Amino acid sequence: MGFDRLIEGIVRMQNPTVVGLDPRLEYVPEYIVEKKIYKHGKTLKAASKAILEFNKGIIDEIHDICPAVKPQAAYYEMYGVEGMKAFYKTVRYAQKKGMFVITDGKRNDIGATMTAYAAAHLGYTDVCGEEIAAFGSDALTVNGYLGTDGISPLIEQCRANDKGIFVLVKTSNKSSGELQDLTLESGKTVYAAMGDMCESWGEQLQGKYGYSGVGAVVGATYPEQLAQMREALPHTFFLVPGYGAQGGGAEGVSKAFDKNGLGAIVNSSRAVMCAYKKEECDERDYAKAARREVIRMKEDIISYLPKIAIE
Amino acid sequence: MGFDRLIEGIVRMQNPTVVGLDPRLEYVPEYIVEKKIYKHGKTLKAASKAILEFNKGIIDEIHDICPAVKPQAAYYEMYGVEGMKAFYKTVRYAQKKGMFVITDGKRNDIGATMTAYAAAHLGYTDVCGEEIAAFGSDALTVNGYLGTDGISPLIEQCRANDKGIFVLVKTSNKSSGELQDLTLESGKTVYAAMGDMCESWGEQLQGKYGYSGVGAVVGATYPEQLAQMREALPHTFFLVPGYGAQGGGAEGVSKAFDKNGLGAIVNSSRAVMCAYKKEECDERDYAKAARREVIRMKEDIISYLPKIAIE
């Protein structure tokens, strides 16, 4: 229940990081892109097949040292139906390799419609009695702007299928404060009010290690807010984007963790996917370069943590 | 620019309504579902093909009397890759019949990722120099919780391709107030602050008829807030869900309109898709029943409007 499976993976690998699979075509080595275009022309199909091969190569190299991947739905949707096929196959492949898959979709809607999103990403779709997993991730990022009835259907699916959600609280982007930092009459900020809702929703999904299945997205680029939220939301597991390329440092993100080095997972996307470009190594070595970057990131982050242990 | 094309369609047809295409399989007449299952088994493919046939039947019957359709992404995602194919074909088919297509996706993310969503739904995806429309709708619903840098990439695509967005302001669901109705230090509510951001974002996308390409979603279930927002946001076009099945009435939604009967489009999904069930007519008559419901809804709504005219 909750994020127990994810936490166990983090402890086993001593690695509280997740690799974001946000594969723009320009991140994919040319030899892969050229091969697919030779076969399928300059089409969405060629692009999607290139992305899938790229993802599989990275998953092959990191699945034994990194507990989770986070495919970003937008980068598959932009390649249309073929892109969604690459997304589906990426999720399946990573799970087959034992990884925990967080779909970054930031989905949100009213209750009836969230039931459909919950089925799509965390549960099963009924087709005249057959129950079929449409995309079948392990967790989904969601936006809580619509309140409880947009979250309840997700909680039901999480409970039934041992899945989790991450609700946007304080996002990593520059303009996140325009709405999220506004102060309410109560003296709280909008993001803190959203954080409180996460704690409250999570009461229905408590896990074994003190964290519920309702996590929160809190950006690495705002370390003060990370520290404040860590204290205010003791049962809420954090997904922390913004490390590396977006400017968040390891010392800052350490504030997202509790005294056991648990309570958060830090995402890096571009720095891992494009490690081969930064290293200026042979592009055919892209997956091994990604592995080297995962190890570098993990060591950077754990150097600020006391330990990573289940008490 | 802005929602000019949509407004012209509304005036031409004297119909300020949009049909939501949220086709759960249980809404589709049995004869269609059975035919597809006979051919493809109880699969996501069978479900998706049934949905597409159902949608096309409705579009065929309403495209001459209704300016727009609003497919809800969740109900296609729940049928996986095959569902996304049905979504794509629904968008294309409605556009071919001259309809304005609003993708209800409530997408949101940081700037770089919103660029991908903007390409996916409102623009073009670059594949090594080829520019391809992945889904190619006319407008997209979005969630503004992340602030300006999550909206800017959409505005760029809207300007380049004559498209629009609708930002969630005050949603139609029961718990929408949990966050949206909280009062800020300034005395404004969170939803009013979001509404102000819509007016401000829209300055970059002003259309010919006084409305920008940055619209707002304001639920029919909250007529007071509709009236308040109509006054506060004079350049913001409203998408009004919640009429009919969710409980919003025509008198209430009339408050979303300006003195010329413009400024809003009212959505109905279930009541149109399931009109044949309510009528208890032959299920093979489902599309004609949908047409009758569109006419009934339109007459109900315009009976409270002074006129529908471009000044």
Coordinates of C-alpha atoms in Angstrom, one line a residue:
Chain A
M1 CA 0.0 0.0 0.0
G2 CA 1.1 3.6 -0.5
F3 CA 4.6 3.9 -1.9
D4 CA 5.9 0.9 -0.1
R5 CA 7.1 -0.8 -3.3
L6 CA 8.9 2.3 -4.3
I7 CA 10.5 2.8 -0.9
E8 CA 11.7 -0.8 -0.8
G9 CA 13.3 -0.3 -4.2
I10 CA 15.0 2.9 -3.1
V11 CA 16.4 1.2 0.0
R12 CA 17.5 -1.9 -1.8
M13 CA 19.4 0.2 -4.4
Q14 CA 20.4 2.9 -1.9
N15 CA 19.2 5.3 -4.6
P16 CA 16.5 7.8 -4.1
T17 CA 16.4 9.0 -7.7
V18 CA 14.1 8.5 -10.7
V19 CA 15.1 8.9 -14.3
G20 CA 12.7 11.1 -16.3
L21 CA 12.1 9.7 -19.8
D22 CA 11.2 12.8 -21.7
P23 CA 12.6 11.8 -25.0
R24 CA 12.5 14.7 -27.4
L25 CA 13.8 13.4 -30.8
E26 CA 16.8 15.7 -30.6
Y27 CA 18.0 13.8 -27.5
V28 CA 18.0 10.5 -29.4
P29 CA 21.4 9.6 -31.0
E30 CA 21.5 10.2 -34.7
Y31 CA 22.3 6.6 -35.6
I32 CA 19.0 5.5 -34.1
V33 CA 16.9 8.3 -35.7
E34 CA 18.5 7.7 -39.1
K35 CA 17.8 4.0 -39.0
K36 CA 14.1 4.6 -38.2
I37 CA 13.7 7.3 -40.8
Y38 CA 15.4 5.1 -43.4
K39 CA 12.7 2.5 -42.8
H40 CA 9.6 4.7 -42.1
G41 CA 10.4 8.1 -43.6
K42 CA 10.1 11.4 -41.7
T43 CA 7.0 10.2 -39.9
L44 CA 5.6 10.1 -36.3
K45 CA 6.1 6.4 -36.5
A46 CA 9.8 6.7 -37.2
A47 CA 10.2 9.2 -34.4
S48 CA 8.2 7.0 -32.0
K49 CA 10.2 3.9 -32.8
A50 CA 13.4 5.8 -32.3
I51 CA 12.3 7.0 -28.9
L52 CA 11.3 3.6 -27.9
E53 CA 14.6 2.1 -28.8
F54 CA 16.4 4.9 -27.0
N55 CA 14.3 4.4 -23.9
K56 CA 14.9 0.6 -23.9
G57 CA 18.6 1.1 -24.1
I58 CA 18.6 3.4 -21.1
I59 CA 16.3 1.1 -19.1
D60 CA 18.6 -1.9 -19.9
E61 CA 21.5 0.0 -18.4
I62 CA 19.9 1.6 -15.3
H63 CA 17.3 -0.9 -14.1
D64 CA 19.7 -2.6 -11.7
I65 CA 20.8 0.7 -10.0
C66 CA 17.8 3.0 -10.2
P67 CA 14.4 2.0 -8.8
A68 CA 12.1 4.1 -11.0
V69 CA 11.5 5.8 -14.3
K70 CA 9.1 8.7 -15.0
P71 CA 7.9 9.0 -18.6
Q72 CA 6.5 12.4 -19.3
A73 CA 3.2 11.9 -21.2
A74 CA 3.6 15.2 -23.2
Y75 CA 6.7 14.0 -25.0
Y76 CA 4.8 10.9 -26.3
E77 CA 1.5 12.7 -27.0
M78 CA 3.4 15.1 -29.3
Y79 CA 4.1 12.1 -31.6
G80 CA 0.4 11.3 -31.8
V81 CA -1.0 7.8 -31.7
E82 CA 2.4 6.3 -32.6
G83 CA 3.9 8.2 -29.7
M84 CA 1.3 6.8 -27.3
K85 CA 2.3 3.3 -28.5
A86 CA 5.9 4.1 -27.6
F87 CA 4.7 5.3 -24.2
Y88 CA 2.8 2.1 -23.6
K89 CA 5.7 -0.1 -24.6
T90 CA 8.1 2.0 -22.5
V91 CA 5.9 1.5 -19.4
R92 CA 5.6 -2.3 -20.0
Y93 CA 9.4 -2.7 -20.7
A94 CA 10.4 -0.8 -17.6
Q95 CA 8.0 -2.8 -15.4
K96 CA 9.3 -6.1 -16.9
K97 CA 12.7 -5.0 -15.8
G98 CA 11.4 -4.5 -12.3
M99 CA 11.2 -0.7 -12.3
F100 CA 8.5 1.4 -10.7
V101 CA 6.9 3.6 -13.3
I102 CA 5.6 7.0 -12.6
T103 CA 3.5 8.5 -15.4
D104 CA 4.0 12.2 -15.4
G105 CA 0.6 13.3 -16.8
K106 CA -0.6 15.9 -14.3
R107 CA -4.1 14.7 -15.1
N108 CA -7.1 16.4 -13.4
D109 CA -10.8 16.6 -14.0
I110 CA -14.2 16.2 -12.2
G111 CA -14.9 12.9 -10.5
A112 CA -16.6 10.9 -13.3
T113 CA -13.8 11.8 -15.7
M114 CA -11.1 11.1 -13.2
T115 CA -12.5 7.6 -12.9
A116 CA -11.6 7.2 -16.6
Y117 CA -8.1 8.6 -16.1
A118 CA -7.6 6.4 -13.0
A119 CA -8.7 3.4 -15.1
A120 CA -6.4 4.5 -17.9
H121 CA -3.2 4.9 -15.9
L122 CA -3.6 3.0 -12.6
G123 CA -6.3 0.4 -13.1
Y124 CA -8.3 -1.5 -15.6
T125 CA -10.8 -0.7 -18.3
D126 CA -13.9 -2.8 -18.5
V127 CA -14.7 -4.0 -22.0
C128 CA -17.9 -6.0 -21.6
G129 CA -16.6 -7.9 -18.6
E130 CA -12.9 -8.1 -19.7
E131 CA -10.6 -6.1 -17.4
I132 CA -7.7 -4.6 -19.4
A133 CA -4.9 -2.4 -18.3
A134 CA -4.8 0.4 -20.8
F135 CA -1.5 1.9 -19.8
G136 CA -0.9 0.4 -16.4
S137 CA 1.6 2.6 -14.6
D138 CA 2.5 2.3 -10.9
A139 CA 1.9 6.0 -10.1
L140 CA 0.5 9.1 -11.8
T141 CA 1.1 12.8 -11.2
V142 CA -2.1 14.7 -10.9
N143 CA -3.3 18.3 -10.3
G144 CA -5.5 18.9 -7.3
Y145 CA -7.1 22.2 -8.4
L146 CA -10.6 20.6 -8.6
G147 CA -10.5 19.3 -5.0
T148 CA -11.5 16.0 -3.4
D149 CA -13.9 14.6 -5.9
G150 CA -11.2 14.8 -8.6
I151 CA -8.9 12.8 -6.3
S152 CA -11.2 10.2 -4.8
P153 CA -11.5 7.9 -7.9
L154 CA -7.7 7.8 -8.0
I155 CA -7.5 6.8 -4.4
E156 CA -9.9 3.9 -5.0
Q157 CA -7.7 2.6 -7.8
C158 CA -4.6 3.0 -5.7
R159 CA -6.1 1.0 -2.9
A160 CA -7.4 -1.7 -5.3
N161 CA -4.2 -2.1 -7.3
D162 CA -1.4 -1.0 -4.9
K163 CA -0.6 2.2 -6.8
G164 CA 0.1 5.8 -5.9
I165 CA -0.4 9.4 -7.0
F166 CA 1.7 12.6 -6.7
V167 CA -0.3 15.8 -6.4
L168 CA 1.3 19.1 -7.6
V169 CA 2.0 21.2 -4.6
K170 CA 4.9 23.6 -5.3
T171 CA 6.2 23.1 -8.8
S172 CA 9.8 23.7 -10.0
N173 CA 9.1 26.3 -12.6
K174 CA 9.9 30.0 -12.3
S175 CA 6.3 31.3 -12.4
S176 CA 5.0 28.6 -10.0
G177 CA 4.5 31.3 -7.4
E178 CA 2.0 33.4 -9.4
L179 CA -0.8 31.3 -8.0
Q180 CA 0.9 28.8 -5.6
D181 CA 2.6 31.4 -3.4
L182 CA -0.4 33.6 -3.0
T183 CA -1.3 34.0 0.7
L184 CA -4.7 33.0 1.9
E185 CA -6.8 34.8 4.6
S186 CA -5.7 31.9 6.9
G187 CA -2.1 33.1 6.5
K188 CA -1.2 29.9 4.6
T189 CA -0.1 29.9 1.0
V190 CA -2.1 28.2 -1.7
Y191 CA 0.6 25.5 -2.1
A192 CA 0.6 24.8 1.7
A193 CA -3.2 24.5 1.5
M194 CA -2.8 22.0 -1.3
G195 CA -0.1 20.2 0.8
D196 CA -2.6 19.9 3.7
M197 CA -5.1 18.3 1.3
C198 CA -2.5 15.7 0.3
E199 CA -2.0 14.7 4.0
S200 CA -5.7 14.5 4.4
W201 CA -6.3 12.4 1.3
G202 CA -3.4 10.2 2.2
E203 CA -5.1 9.0 5.4
Q204 CA -7.0 6.5 3.3
L205 CA -3.8 5.0 1.8
Q206 CA -1.2 4.7 4.7
G207 CA 1.7 2.4 3.9
K208 CA 4.1 0.4 6.1
Y209 CA 6.9 2.9 6.3
G210 CA 5.0 6.0 7.4
Y211 CA 4.2 7.4 4.0
S212 CA 0.9 7.3 2.3
G213 CA 0.1 6.6 -1.4
V214 CA -0.8 10.3 -1.9
G215 CA 2.5 12.0 -2.6
A216 CA 3.3 15.6 -3.5
V217 CA 5.4 17.2 -6.3
V218 CA 7.7 19.8 -4.7
G219 CA 10.4 21.4 -6.9
A220 CA 14.1 21.1 -6.2
T221 CA 14.4 24.7 -7.2
Y222 CA 12.6 25.9 -4.0
P223 CA 14.7 24.3 -1.1
E224 CA 13.1 26.5 1.6
Q225 CA 9.6 25.3 0.6
L226 CA 10.9 21.8 0.5
A227 CA 12.1 22.0 4.1
Q228 CA 8.8 23.6 5.2
M229 CA 6.7 21.0 3.4
R230 CA 8.8 18.1 4.7
E231 CA 8.0 19.3 8.2
A232 CA 4.3 20.1 7.6
L233 CA 3.5 16.9 5.7
P234 CA 5.1 14.0 7.6
H235 CA 3.1 11.3 5.8
T236 CA 3.5 12.7 2.3
F237 CA 6.1 11.2 0.0
F238 CA 7.8 13.8 -2.3
L239 CA 8.6 13.6 -6.0
V240 CA 11.2 16.3 -6.5
P241 CA 11.8 17.6 -10.0
G242 CA 14.2 20.3 -11.0
Y243 CA 17.5 18.8 -9.9
G244 CA 20.3 19.4 -12.3
A245 CA 19.3 21.0 -15.6
Q246 CA 16.6 23.2 -14.0
G247 CA 19.1 24.4 -11.3
G248 CA 18.3 22.5 -8.1
G249 CA 21.3 21.3 -6.2
A250 CA 21.9 18.2 -4.0
E251 CA 22.2 20.2 -0.8
G252 CA 18.8 21.8 -1.5
V253 CA 17.0 18.6 -2.3
S254 CA 18.4 17.0 0.8
K255 CA 15.7 19.0 2.7
A256 CA 13.0 16.8 1.1
F257 CA 14.2 13.8 3.1
D258 CA 13.5 12.7 6.6
K259 CA 16.1 11.6 9.2
N260 CA 16.3 8.1 7.7
G261 CA 17.0 9.4 4.2
L262 CA 13.4 8.5 3.1
G263 CA 10.4 10.5 2.1
A264 CA 11.4 11.7 -1.3
I265 CA 12.6 10.7 -4.8
V266 CA 14.6 13.1 -6.9
N267 CA 14.0 13.3 -10.7
S268 CA 16.5 14.0 -13.4
S269 CA 15.6 13.8 -17.1
R270 CA 17.7 15.7 -19.5
A271 CA 21.0 15.3 -17.7
V272 CA 20.6 11.5 -17.9
M273 CA 19.2 11.2 -21.4
C274 CA 21.8 13.6 -22.8
A275 CA 24.7 12.5 -20.7
Y276 CA 26.5 11.3 -23.8
K277 CA 26.3 14.8 -25.3
K278 CA 27.8 16.4 -22.2
E279 CA 30.5 13.7 -22.0
E280 CA 31.1 14.1 -25.7
C281 CA 31.5 10.3 -25.9
D282 CA 30.5 8.1 -28.9
E283 CA 26.7 8.5 -29.3
R284 CA 26.5 4.7 -29.4
D285 CA 27.6 4.8 -25.8
Y286 CA 24.6 6.9 -24.8
A287 CA 23.1 4.3 -22.5
K288 CA 26.3 3.7 -20.6
A289 CA 26.8 7.5 -20.3
A290 CA 23.2 7.6 -18.8
R291 CA 24.3 4.9 -16.3
R292 CA 27.4 7.0 -15.4
E293 CA 25.2 10.0 -14.8
V294 CA 22.7 8.1 -12.7
I295 CA 25.6 6.9 -10.5
R296 CA 27.0 10.5 -10.3
M297 CA 23.6 11.9 -9.4
K298 CA 22.9 9.2 -6.8
E299 CA 26.3 9.8 -5.1
D300 CA 25.8 13.5 -5.2
I301 CA 22.5 13.3 -3.5
I302 CA 23.2 10.6 -0.9
S303 CA 26.3 12.5 0.2
Y304 CA 23.9 14.9 1.9
L305 CA 21.8 12.1 3.5
P306 CA 22.6 10.5 6.9
K307 CA 21.5 7.0 5.6
I308 CA 18.7 5.4 3.5
A309 CA 17.1 3.0 5.8
I310 CA 13.7 1.6 6.9
E311 CA 13.7 1.8 10.6
Chain B
M1 CA -7.4 35.1 -34.0
G2 CA -8.7 34.2 -30.6
F3 CA -12.1 32.4 -30.7
D4 CA -13.2 34.3 -33.8
R5 CA -13.9 31.1 -35.8
L6 CA -15.9 29.6 -33.0
I7 CA -17.9 32.8 -32.5
E8 CA -18.7 33.0 -36.2
G9 CA -19.9 29.4 -36.1
I10 CA -22.1 30.2 -33.1
V11 CA -23.7 33.2 -34.8
R12 CA -24.2 31.4 -38.1
M13 CA -26.0 28.5 -36.4
Q14 CA -27.6 30.7 -33.7
N15 CA -26.4 28.0 -31.3
P16 CA -24.0 28.7 -28.4
T17 CA -23.6 25.0 -27.4
V18 CA -21.0 22.3 -27.8
V19 CA -21.5 18.6 -27.7
G20 CA -19.1 16.8 -25.4
L21 CA -18.0 13.5 -26.9
D22 CA -17.2 11.5 -23.7
P23 CA -18.1 8.1 -25.0
R24 CA -18.1 5.5 -22.3
L25 CA -18.7 2.1 -23.9
E26 CA -22.0 1.8 -22.0
Y27 CA -23.3 4.9 -23.9
V28 CA -22.8 3.2 -27.2
P29 CA -25.8 1.3 -28.6
E30 CA -25.5 -2.4 -28.2
Y31 CA -25.8 -3.2 -31.9
I32 CA -22.6 -1.2 -32.6
V33 CA -20.7 -2.8 -29.6
E34 CA -21.8 -6.3 -30.5
K35 CA -20.7 -5.8 -34.1
K36 CA -17.2 -4.7 -33.1
I37 CA -16.8 -7.4 -30.5
Y38 CA -17.9 -10.1 -32.9
K39 CA -15.0 -8.9 -35.2
H40 CA -12.3 -8.0 -32.6
G41 CA -13.2 -9.8 -29.4
K42 CA -13.6 -8.1 -26.0
T43 CA -10.6 -5.9 -26.7
L44 CA -9.6 -2.2 -26.4
K45 CA -9.6 -2.2 -30.2
A46 CA -13.3 -3.4 -30.4
A47 CA -14.3 -0.7 -27.8
S48 CA -12.4 2.0 -29.6
K49 CA -13.9 1.1 -33.0
A50 CA -17.4 1.1 -31.4
I51 CA -16.8 4.5 -29.9
L52 CA -15.5 6.0 -33.2
E53 CA -18.5 4.7 -35.1
F54 CA -20.8 6.1 -32.4
N55 CA -19.0 9.5 -32.6
K56 CA -19.2 9.7 -36.4
G57 CA -22.9 9.0 -36.3
I58 CA -23.5 11.8 -33.9
I59 CA -21.2 14.2 -35.8
D60 CA -23.0 13.4 -39.1
E61 CA -26.4 14.3 -37.5
I62 CA -25.3 17.5 -35.7
H63 CA -22.6 19.2 -37.7
D64 CA -25.1 21.4 -39.5
I65 CA -26.8 22.7 -36.3
C66 CA -24.0 22.7 -33.7
P67 CA -20.7 24.6 -34.1
A68 CA -18.4 22.5 -32.0
V69 CA -17.6 19.2 -30.3
K70 CA -15.5 18.6 -27.2
P71 CA -14.0 15.2 -27.0
Q72 CA -12.8 14.4 -23.4
A73 CA -9.3 12.9 -23.6
A74 CA -9.8 10.7 -20.5
Y75 CA -12.5 8.6 -22.2
Y76 CA -10.1 7.8 -25.0
E77 CA -7.0 7.3 -22.9
M78 CA -8.9 4.7 -20.9
Y79 CA -9.0 2.5 -24.1
G80 CA -5.2 2.8 -24.5
V81 CA -3.4 3.3 -27.8
E82 CA -6.5 2.1 -29.7
G83 CA -8.5 4.7 -27.8
M84 CA -6.1 7.4 -28.8
K85 CA -6.5 6.4 -32.4
A86 CA -10.3 6.8 -32.0
F87 CA -9.7 10.2 -30.5
Y88 CA -7.5 11.2 -33.4
K89 CA -10.0 10.1 -36.0
T90 CA -12.8 11.8 -34.1
V91 CA -11.0 15.1 -34.2
R92 CA -10.2 14.7 -37.9
Y93 CA -13.8 13.7 -38.8
A94 CA -15.4 16.6 -36.9
Q95 CA -13.1 19.1 -38.5
K96 CA -13.7 17.6 -42.0
K97 CA -17.4 18.3 -41.3
G98 CA -16.6 21.9 -40.4
M99 CA -16.9 21.6 -36.7
F100 CA -14.6 23.4 -34.2
V101 CA -12.9 20.8 -32.0
I102 CA -12.1 21.5 -28.3
T103 CA -9.9 18.9 -26.8
D104 CA -10.8 18.6 -23.1
G105 CA -7.5 17.5 -21.7
K106 CA -6.9 20.0 -18.9
R107 CA -3.2 19.7 -19.6
N108 CA -0.6 21.5 -17.5
D109 CA 3.1 21.4 -16.9
I110 CA 6.3 23.6 -16.8
G111 CA 7.2 25.6 -19.9
A112 CA 9.4 23.1 -21.8
T113 CA 6.8 20.4 -21.4
M114 CA 3.9 22.6 -22.2
T115 CA 5.7 23.2 -25.5
A116 CA 5.3 19.5 -26.2
Y117 CA 1.6 19.5 -25.2
A118 CA 1.0 22.7 -27.4
A119 CA 2.6 20.9 -30.3
A120 CA 0.6 17.7 -29.7
H121 CA -2.8 19.4 -29.6
L122 CA -2.6 22.8 -31.2
G123 CA 0.4 22.8 -33.4
Y124 CA 2.9 20.7 -35.2
T125 CA 5.6 18.2 -34.2
D126 CA 8.9 18.5 -36.0
V127 CA 10.3 15.2 -37.3
C128 CA 13.6 16.1 -38.8
G129 CA 12.1 19.0 -40.7
E130 CA 8.7 17.6 -41.5
E131 CA 6.0 19.4 -39.6
I132 CA 3.2 17.0 -38.6
A133 CA -0.1 17.7 -36.7
A134 CA -0.1 15.0 -34.0
F135 CA -3.7 15.5 -32.8
G136 CA -4.5 19.0 -34.3
S137 CA -7.5 20.3 -32.3
D138 CA -8.8 23.8 -32.5
A139 CA -8.6 24.5 -28.8
L140 CA -7.4 22.8 -25.6
T141 CA -8.6 23.0 -22.0
V142 CA -5.7 23.6 -19.6
N143 CA -5.0 24.0 -15.9
G144 CA -3.2 27.2 -14.9
Y145 CA -1.9 26.1 -11.5
L146 CA 1.7 26.5 -12.7
G147 CA 1.4 30.1 -13.8
T148 CA 2.5 32.0 -16.8
D149 CA 5.4 29.9 -18.0
G150 CA 3.1 26.9 -18.4
I151 CA 0.7 29.0 -20.5
S152 CA 3.1 31.0 -22.8
P153 CA 4.0 28.0 -25.1
L154 CA 0.3 27.6 -25.7
I155 CA -0.2 31.2 -26.6
E156 CA 2.6 31.0 -29.1
Q157 CA 0.9 28.0 -30.9
C158 CA -2.5 29.7 -30.7
R159 CA -1.1 32.8 -32.4
A160 CA 0.8 30.8 -35.1
N161 CA -2.1 28.5 -35.9
D162 CA -5.3 30.4 -35.0
K163 CA -6.2 28.2 -32.0
G164 CA -7.4 28.9 -28.5
I165 CA -7.2 27.6 -24.9
F166 CA -9.7 27.4 -22.0
V167 CA -8.1 27.7 -18.6
L168 CA -9.9 26.1 -15.6
V169 CA -11.2 28.9 -13.4
K170 CA -14.3 27.7 -11.5
T171 CA -15.0 24.1 -12.2
S172 CA -18.5 22.5 -12.2
N173 CA -17.9 19.8 -9.6
K174 CA -19.1 19.8 -6.0
S175 CA -15.7 20.0 -4.4
S176 CA -14.4 22.7 -6.7
G177 CA -14.5 25.2 -3.9
E178 CA -12.1 23.4 -1.6
L179 CA -9.2 25.3 -3.2
Q180 CA -10.8 27.6 -5.8
D181 CA -13.1 29.4 -3.3
L182 CA -10.4 30.0 -0.7
T183 CA -10.1 33.7 -0.1
L184 CA -6.7 35.4 -0.6
E185 CA -5.3 38.2 1.5
S186 CA -6.3 40.5 -1.3
G187 CA -9.9 39.6 -0.6
K188 CA -10.2 37.8 -4.0
T189 CA -10.9 34.1 -4.3
V190 CA -8.3 31.8 -5.8
Y191 CA -10.6 31.3 -8.8
A192 CA -11.0 35.1 -9.3
A193 CA -7.2 35.4 -9.2
M194 CA -7.0 32.7 -11.9
G195 CA -9.6 34.6 -13.9
D196 CA -7.5 37.7 -13.7
M197 CA -4.6 35.8 -15.1
C198 CA -6.8 34.7 -18.1
E199 CA -7.6 38.3 -18.9
S200 CA -4.0 39.2 -18.7
W201 CA -2.7 36.2 -20.8
G202 CA -5.4 37.0 -23.4
E203 CA -4.1 40.4 -24.1
Q204 CA -1.6 38.7 -26.5
L205 CA -4.4 37.0 -28.4
Q206 CA -7.2 39.5 -28.9
G207 CA -9.8 38.6 -31.5
K208 CA -12.2 40.6 -33.7
Y209 CA -15.3 40.3 -31.6
G210 CA -13.9 41.5 -28.2
Y211 CA -12.8 38.1 -27.0
S212 CA -9.3 36.8 -26.7
G213 CA -8.0 33.3 -27.5
V214 CA -7.6 32.6 -23.7
G215 CA -10.9 31.4 -22.5
A216 CA -12.0 30.2 -19.1
V217 CA -13.9 27.2 -17.9
V218 CA -16.6 28.3 -15.5
G219 CA -19.2 25.7 -14.4
A220 CA -22.9 26.0 -15.1
T221 CA -23.5 24.7 -11.6
Y222 CA -22.3 28.0 -10.0
P223 CA -24.5 30.7 -11.7
E224 CA -23.5 33.5 -9.2
Q225 CA -19.8 33.0 -10.0
L226 CA -20.7 32.9 -13.7
A227 CA -22.3 36.3 -13.4
Q228 CA -19.4 37.7 -11.3
M229 CA -16.8 36.3 -13.7
R230 CA -18.7 37.6 -16.8
E231 CA -18.5 41.1 -15.4
A232 CA -14.9 40.8 -14.2
L233 CA -13.5 39.2 -17.3
P234 CA -14.9 41.1 -20.3
H235 CA -12.5 39.7 -22.9
T236 CA -12.5 36.1 -21.7
F237 CA -14.7 33.6 -23.6
F238 CA -16.3 31.0 -21.3
L239 CA -16.6 27.3 -21.8
V240 CA -19.5 26.3 -19.5
P241 CA -19.8 22.6 -18.5
G242 CA -22.3 21.2 -16.1
Y243 CA -25.5 22.1 -18.0
G244 CA -28.1 19.3 -17.8
A245 CA -26.9 16.0 -16.3
Q246 CA -24.7 17.8 -13.7
G247 CA -27.6 20.1 -12.7
G248 CA -27.0 23.5 -14.3
G249 CA -30.1 25.1 -15.8
A250 CA -30.5 27.4 -18.8
E251 CA -31.4 30.5 -16.7
G252 CA -28.3 30.1 -14.7
V253 CA -26.0 29.6 -17.7
S254 CA -27.5 32.7 -19.4
K255 CA -25.4 34.7 -16.9
A256 CA -22.3 33.6 -18.8
F257 CA -23.3 35.6 -21.9
D258 CA -22.9 39.3 -22.7
K259 CA -25.7 41.6 -24.0
N260 CA -25.3 40.3 -27.5
G261 CA -25.7 36.7 -26.5
L262 CA -22.0 36.1 -27.0
G263 CA -19.1 35.3 -24.7
A264 CA -19.8 31.7 -23.9
I265 CA -20.4 28.2 -25.2
V266 CA -22.4 25.7 -23.1
N267 CA -21.4 22.0 -23.1
S268 CA -23.6 19.0 -22.8
S269 CA -22.2 15.5 -23.0
R270 CA -24.3 12.7 -21.5
A271 CA -27.7 14.2 -22.3
V272 CA -26.8 14.3 -26.0
M273 CA -25.0 11.0 -26.2
C274 CA -27.6 9.1 -24.3
A275 CA -30.7 11.0 -25.6
Y276 CA -31.9 7.7 -27.2
K277 CA -31.9 6.1 -23.8
K278 CA -34.0 8.9 -22.3
E279 CA -36.3 8.9 -25.2
E280 CA -36.5 5.1 -25.1
C281 CA -36.4 5.1 -28.9
D282 CA -34.9 2.4 -31.1
E283 CA -31.1 2.4 -30.3
R284 CA -30.4 2.6 -34.1
D285 CA -32.0 6.0 -33.9
Y286 CA -29.4 7.2 -31.4
A287 CA -27.9 9.9 -33.7
K288 CA -31.3 11.4 -34.6
A289 CA -32.1 11.4 -30.9
A290 CA -28.9 13.3 -30.2
R291 CA -29.9 15.8 -32.9
R292 CA -33.3 16.3 -31.2
E293 CA -31.5 16.9 -27.9
V294 CA -29.1 19.4 -29.4
I295 CA -32.1 21.3 -30.8
R296 CA -33.9 21.1 -27.4
M297 CA -30.9 22.3 -25.5
K298 CA -30.2 25.1 -27.9
E299 CA -33.8 26.4 -27.7
D300 CA -33.8 26.1 -24.0
I301 CA -30.6 28.2 -23.7
I302 CA -31.4 30.8 -26.4
S303 CA -34.8 31.4 -24.8
Y304 CA -32.9 33.3 -22.1
L305 CA -30.7 35.3 -24.4
P306 CA -31.7 38.7 -26.0
K307 CA -30.1 37.7 -29.4
I308 CA -26.9 36.1 -30.7
A309 CA -25.2 38.7 -32.8
I310 CA -21.9 40.2 -33.8
E311 CA -22.4 44.0 -33.3

